[in-house]
CSV table of N, CA and C in Angstrom, one decimal:
chain,number,residue,atom,x,y,z
A,22,MET,N,3.5,-6.4,-0.7
A,22,MET,CA,4.6,-5.8,0.0
A,22,MET,C,4.4,-4.3,0.2
A,23,ILE,N,4.9,-3.9,1.3
A,23,ILE,CA,4.7,-2.5,1.7
A,23,ILE,C,6.1,-1.7,1.7
A,24,GLU,N,6.0,-0.4,1.7
A,24,GLU,CA,7.2,0.4,1.6
A,24,GLU,C,8.2,0.0,2.7
A,25,LYS,N,7.7,-0.2,3.9
A,25,LYS,CA,8.6,-0.6,5.1
A,25,LYS,C,9.4,-1.8,4.8
A,26,THR,N,8.8,-2.8,4.1
A,26,THR,CA,9.5,-4.0,3.7
A,26,THR,C,10.7,-3.7,2.8
A,27,VAL,N,10.5,-2.9,1.8
A,27,VAL,CA,11.5,-2.5,0.9
A,27,VAL,C,12.6,-1.7,1.6
A,28,GLU,N,12.2,-0.8,2.5
A,28,GLU,CA,13.2,0.0,3.2
A,28,GLU,C,14.1,-0.9,4.2
A,29,GLN,N,13.5,-1.9,4.8
A,29,GLN,CA,14.2,-2.8,5.7
A,29,GLN,C,15.2,-3.6,4.8
A,30,TYR,N,14.8,-4.1,3.7
A,30,TYR,CA,15.7,-4.8,2.7
A,30,TYR,C,16.8,-3.9,2.4
A,31,LEU,N,16.6,-2.7,2.1
A,31,LEU,CA,17.7,-1.7,1.7
A,31,LEU,C,18.7,-1.6,2.9
A,32,VAL,N,18.2,-1.4,4.1
A,32,VAL,CA,19.1,-1.3,5.2
A,32,VAL,C,19.9,-2.6,5.4
A,33,ASP,N,19.2,-3.7,5.3
A,33,ASP,CA,19.9,-5.0,5.5
A,33,ASP,C,21.0,-5.2,4.4
A,34,ARG,N,20.7,-5.0,3.2
A,34,ARG,CA,21.6,-5.2,2.1
A,34,ARG,C,22.8,-4.2,2.2
A,35,VAL,N,22.5,-2.9,2.5
A,35,VAL,CA,23.6,-2.0,2.7
A,35,VAL,C,24.5,-2.4,3.8
A,36,THR,N,24.0,-2.8,4.9
A,36,THR,CA,24.7,-3.2,6.1
A,36,THR,C,25.6,-4.4,5.7
A,37,MET,N,25.0,-5.4,5.0
A,37,MET,CA,25.8,-6.6,4.5
A,37,MET,C,26.9,-6.2,3.6
A,38,ALA,N,26.8,-5.1,2.9
A,38,ALA,CA,27.8,-4.6,2.0
A,38,ALA,C,28.9,-3.8,2.7
A,39,GLY,N,28.7,-3.6,4.0
A,39,GLY,CA,29.7,-2.8,4.8
A,39,GLY,C,29.4,-1.3,4.8
A,40,GLY,N,28.2,-1.0,4.4
A,40,GLY,CA,27.8,0.5,4.3
A,40,GLY,C,26.9,0.8,5.4
A,41,VAL,N,26.4,2.1,5.3
A,41,VAL,CA,25.5,2.6,6.3
A,41,VAL,C,24.3,3.2,5.5
A,42,ALA,N,23.1,3.0,6.0
A,42,ALA,CA,21.9,3.6,5.4
A,42,ALA,C,21.2,4.4,6.5
A,43,GLU,N,21.6,5.7,6.6
A,43,GLU,CA,21.1,6.6,7.6
A,43,GLU,C,19.6,7.0,7.3
A,44,LYS,N,18.8,6.9,8.3
A,44,LYS,CA,17.4,7.4,8.2
A,44,LYS,C,17.5,8.9,8.3
A,45,THR,N,16.8,9.6,7.5
A,45,THR,CA,16.8,11.1,7.5
A,45,THR,C,15.5,11.7,7.9
A,46,VAL,N,15.6,12.9,8.5
A,46,VAL,CA,14.5,13.7,8.8
A,46,VAL,C,14.7,15.0,8.0
A,47,GLY,N,13.7,15.4,7.2
A,47,GLY,CA,13.8,16.5,6.3
A,47,GLY,C,14.5,17.8,6.9
A,48,PRO,N,15.8,17.9,6.7
A,48,PRO,CA,16.5,19.1,7.3
A,48,PRO,C,16.1,20.4,6.4
A,49,GLY,N,15.8,20.1,5.2
A,49,GLY,CA,15.5,21.3,4.3
A,49,GLY,C,14.1,21.4,3.8
A,50,GLY,N,13.2,20.8,4.6
A,50,GLY,CA,11.8,21.0,4.2
A,50,GLY,C,11.3,19.7,3.5
A,51,ARG,N,10.2,19.9,2.8
A,51,ARG,CA,9.5,18.8,2.1
A,51,ARG,C,10.3,18.2,1.1
A,52,GLY,N,10.1,16.9,0.8
A,52,GLY,CA,10.7,16.2,-0.3
A,52,GLY,C,12.1,15.7,0.0
A,53,TYR,N,12.6,15.7,1.2
A,53,TYR,CA,13.9,15.1,1.5
A,53,TYR,C,13.9,13.6,1.4
A,54,PHE,N,15.0,13.0,1.2
A,54,PHE,CA,15.1,11.6,1.0
A,54,PHE,C,14.9,10.8,2.2
A,55,ASP,N,14.5,9.5,2.1
A,55,ASP,CA,14.2,8.6,3.2
A,55,ASP,C,15.5,8.2,3.8
A,56,ARG,N,16.5,7.9,3.0
A,56,ARG,CA,17.8,7.4,3.5
A,56,ARG,C,18.9,8.0,2.7
A,57,VAL,N,20.1,8.2,3.4
A,57,VAL,CA,21.3,8.5,2.8
A,57,VAL,C,22.2,7.3,3.0
A,58,VAL,N,22.6,6.7,1.9
A,58,VAL,CA,23.4,5.5,1.9
A,58,VAL,C,24.9,5.8,1.6
A,59,LEU,N,25.7,5.4,2.5
A,59,LEU,CA,27.2,5.6,2.3
A,59,LEU,C,27.8,4.2,2.1
A,60,LEU,N,28.6,4.1,1.0
A,60,LEU,CA,29.2,2.8,0.7
A,60,LEU,C,30.7,3.0,0.5
A,61,GLY,N,31.4,1.9,0.4
A,61,GLY,CA,32.8,1.9,0.3
A,61,GLY,C,33.2,2.7,-0.9
A,62,GLY,N,34.4,3.3,-0.9
A,62,GLY,CA,35.0,4.1,-2.0
A,62,GLY,C,34.4,5.5,-2.0
A,63,GLY,N,33.7,5.9,-1.0
A,63,GLY,CA,33.2,7.2,-0.9
A,63,GLY,C,31.9,7.4,-1.7
A,64,ARG,N,31.2,6.3,-2.0
A,64,ARG,CA,30.0,6.4,-2.8
A,64,ARG,C,28.8,6.8,-1.8
A,65,VAL,N,28.1,7.9,-2.2
A,65,VAL,CA,27.0,8.3,-1.4
A,65,VAL,C,25.8,8.4,-2.3
A,66,VAL,N,24.7,7.8,-1.8
A,66,VAL,CA,23.4,7.7,-2.6
A,66,VAL,C,22.3,8.2,-1.8
A,67,PHE,N,21.6,9.2,-2.3
A,67,PHE,CA,20.4,9.7,-1.7
A,67,PHE,C,19.2,8.8,-2.2
A,68,VAL,N,18.5,8.2,-1.3
A,68,VAL,CA,17.5,7.2,-1.6
A,68,VAL,C,16.1,7.5,-1.2
A,69,GLU,N,15.2,7.5,-2.1
A,69,GLU,CA,13.8,7.6,-1.9
A,69,GLU,C,13.2,6.2,-2.0
A,70,VAL,N,12.5,5.8,-0.9
A,70,VAL,CA,11.8,4.5,-0.9
A,70,VAL,C,10.3,4.7,-1.1
A,71,LYS,N,9.8,3.9,-2.1
A,71,LYS,CA,8.4,3.9,-2.4
A,71,LYS,C,7.8,2.5,-2.3
A,72,LYS,N,6.5,2.4,-2.1
A,72,LYS,CA,5.9,1.1,-2.1
A,72,LYS,C,5.9,0.6,-3.6
A,73,PRO,N,6.0,-0.7,-3.8
A,73,PRO,CA,6.1,-1.3,-5.1
A,73,PRO,C,4.9,-0.9,-6.0
A,74,ARG,N,3.7,-0.9,-5.5
A,74,ARG,CA,2.5,-0.6,-6.4
A,74,ARG,C,1.9,0.8,-5.9
A,75,GLY,N,1.9,1.7,-6.9
A,75,GLY,CA,1.3,3.0,-6.6
A,75,GLY,C,2.1,4.0,-5.9
A,76,GLY,N,3.4,3.6,-5.6
A,76,GLY,CA,4.3,4.5,-4.9
A,76,GLY,C,4.9,5.6,-5.8
A,77,ALA,N,4.2,6.7,-5.9
A,77,ALA,CA,4.6,7.7,-6.9
A,77,ALA,C,5.5,8.8,-6.2
A,78,VAL,N,6.5,9.2,-7.0
A,78,VAL,CA,7.3,10.3,-6.5
A,78,VAL,C,6.5,11.6,-6.7
A,79,LYS,N,6.4,12.4,-5.7
A,79,LYS,CA,5.6,13.6,-5.8
A,79,LYS,C,6.4,14.7,-6.5
A,80,PRO,N,5.7,15.7,-7.0
A,80,PRO,CA,6.4,16.8,-7.8
A,80,PRO,C,7.5,17.5,-7.0
A,81,HIS,N,7.3,17.8,-5.7
A,81,HIS,CA,8.3,18.5,-4.9
A,81,HIS,C,9.5,17.5,-4.7
A,82,GLN,N,9.3,16.2,-4.6
A,82,GLN,CA,10.4,15.3,-4.5
A,82,GLN,C,11.2,15.2,-5.8
A,83,LYS,N,10.4,15.2,-6.9
A,83,LYS,CA,11.1,15.2,-8.2
A,83,LYS,C,12.0,16.4,-8.4
A,84,ALA,N,11.5,17.5,-8.0
A,84,ALA,CA,12.3,18.8,-8.1
A,84,ALA,C,13.6,18.7,-7.3
A,85,ARG,N,13.5,18.1,-6.0
A,85,ARG,CA,14.7,18.0,-5.2
A,85,ARG,C,15.7,17.0,-5.9
A,86,HIS,N,15.1,15.9,-6.4
A,86,HIS,CA,16.0,14.8,-7.0
A,86,HIS,C,16.7,15.5,-8.2
A,87,ALA,N,16.0,16.3,-9.0
A,87,ALA,CA,16.6,16.9,-10.2
A,87,ALA,C,17.7,17.8,-9.7
A,88,LYS,N,17.5,18.6,-8.7
A,88,LYS,CA,18.5,19.6,-8.2
A,88,LYS,C,19.8,18.8,-7.7
A,89,TYR,N,19.6,17.8,-7.0
A,89,TYR,CA,20.7,17.0,-6.5
A,89,TYR,C,21.5,16.4,-7.7
A,90,ARG,N,20.8,15.8,-8.6
A,90,ARG,CA,21.4,15.2,-9.8
A,90,ARG,C,22.2,16.3,-10.6
A,91,GLN,N,21.6,17.4,-10.7
A,91,GLN,CA,22.3,18.5,-11.4
A,91,GLN,C,23.6,18.9,-10.7
A,92,LEU,N,23.6,18.7,-9.4
A,92,LEU,CA,24.9,19.0,-8.7
A,92,LEU,C,25.8,17.8,-8.7
A,93,GLY,N,25.5,16.7,-9.3
A,93,GLY,CA,26.3,15.6,-9.5
A,93,GLY,C,26.1,14.5,-8.4
A,94,ALA,N,25.1,14.6,-7.6
A,94,ALA,CA,24.8,13.6,-6.6
A,94,ALA,C,24.1,12.4,-7.2
A,95,GLU,N,24.3,11.3,-6.6
A,95,GLU,CA,23.6,10.1,-7.0
A,95,GLU,C,22.3,10.0,-6.3
A,96,VAL,N,21.2,9.8,-7.0
A,96,VAL,CA,19.8,9.7,-6.4
A,96,VAL,C,19.2,8.5,-6.9
A,97,ALA,N,18.6,7.7,-6.0
A,97,ALA,CA,17.9,6.5,-6.5
A,97,ALA,C,16.5,6.5,-5.8
A,98,VAL,N,15.5,6.0,-6.6
A,98,VAL,CA,14.2,5.7,-6.1
A,98,VAL,C,14.1,4.2,-6.2
A,99,VAL,N,13.8,3.6,-5.0
A,99,VAL,CA,13.7,2.1,-5.0
A,99,VAL,C,12.3,1.7,-4.6
A,100,LYS,N,11.7,0.8,-5.3
A,100,LYS,CA,10.4,0.3,-5.1
A,100,LYS,C,10.3,-1.2,-4.8
A,101,THR,N,11.4,-1.9,-5.2
A,101,THR,CA,11.5,-3.3,-5.2
A,101,THR,C,12.8,-3.8,-4.7
A,102,PHE,N,12.9,-5.0,-4.3
A,102,PHE,CA,14.2,-5.6,-3.9
A,102,PHE,C,15.2,-5.5,-5.1
A,103,ALA,N,14.7,-5.8,-6.3
A,103,ALA,CA,15.5,-5.7,-7.5
A,103,ALA,C,16.1,-4.3,-7.6
A,104,ASP,N,15.3,-3.2,-7.4
A,104,ASP,CA,15.8,-1.9,-7.4
A,104,ASP,C,17.0,-1.7,-6.5
A,105,VAL,N,16.8,-2.2,-5.2
A,105,VAL,CA,17.9,-2.1,-4.2
A,105,VAL,C,19.1,-2.8,-4.7
A,106,ASP,N,19.0,-4.0,-5.2
A,106,ASP,CA,20.1,-4.7,-5.7
A,106,ASP,C,20.8,-4.0,-6.8
A,107,ARG,N,20.0,-3.5,-7.7
A,107,ARG,CA,20.6,-2.7,-8.9
A,107,ARG,C,21.4,-1.5,-8.4
A,108,MET,N,20.8,-0.8,-7.5
A,108,MET,CA,21.5,0.4,-6.9
A,108,MET,C,22.8,0.1,-6.3
A,109,LEU,N,22.8,-1.0,-5.5
A,109,LEU,CA,24.0,-1.4,-4.8
A,109,LEU,C,25.1,-1.9,-5.8
A,110,ALA,N,24.6,-2.4,-7.0
A,110,ALA,CA,25.6,-2.9,-8.0
A,110,ALA,C,26.1,-1.8,-8.8
A,111,GLY,N,25.6,-0.6,-8.5
A,111,GLY,CA,26.1,0.6,-9.3
A,111,GLY,C,25.3,1.0,-10.4
A,112,GLY,N,24.2,0.3,-10.6
A,112,GLY,CA,23.2,0.6,-11.7
A,112,GLY,C,22.3,1.7,-11.2
A,113,VAL,N,21.5,2.2,-12.2
A,113,VAL,CA,20.5,3.2,-11.9
A,113,VAL,C,19.2,2.6,-11.5
A,114,ALA,N,18.7,2.9,-10.3
A,114,ALA,CA,17.5,2.3,-9.8
A,114,ALA,C,16.3,3.2,-10.2
A,115,SER,N,16.5,4.3,-10.8
A,115,SER,CA,15.5,5.2,-11.3
A,115,SER,C,16.0,6.1,-12.3
A,116,PRO,N,15.1,6.6,-13.1
A,116,PRO,CA,15.6,7.6,-14.2
A,116,PRO,C,15.9,8.9,-13.5
């Protein structure tokens, strides 16, 4: 499975849940998220999509994730369909 497959699954599942999974282009430089997911109830999740095997989060991405989390934002790294499902259920898809 490749990253694109996981990302398409994310988009499909978010759409089925009545949400939006916006594709992003790094407005603030390197390390910006692949998707910003908006769900019912005002839930917003910044999502990084990685390939299931070997898809590592780079240091500059980790730094951005930490900053967003520090500010109270929800950040998820998804590598598998199960990660996507867990994120949609309100669970943590990444540490």
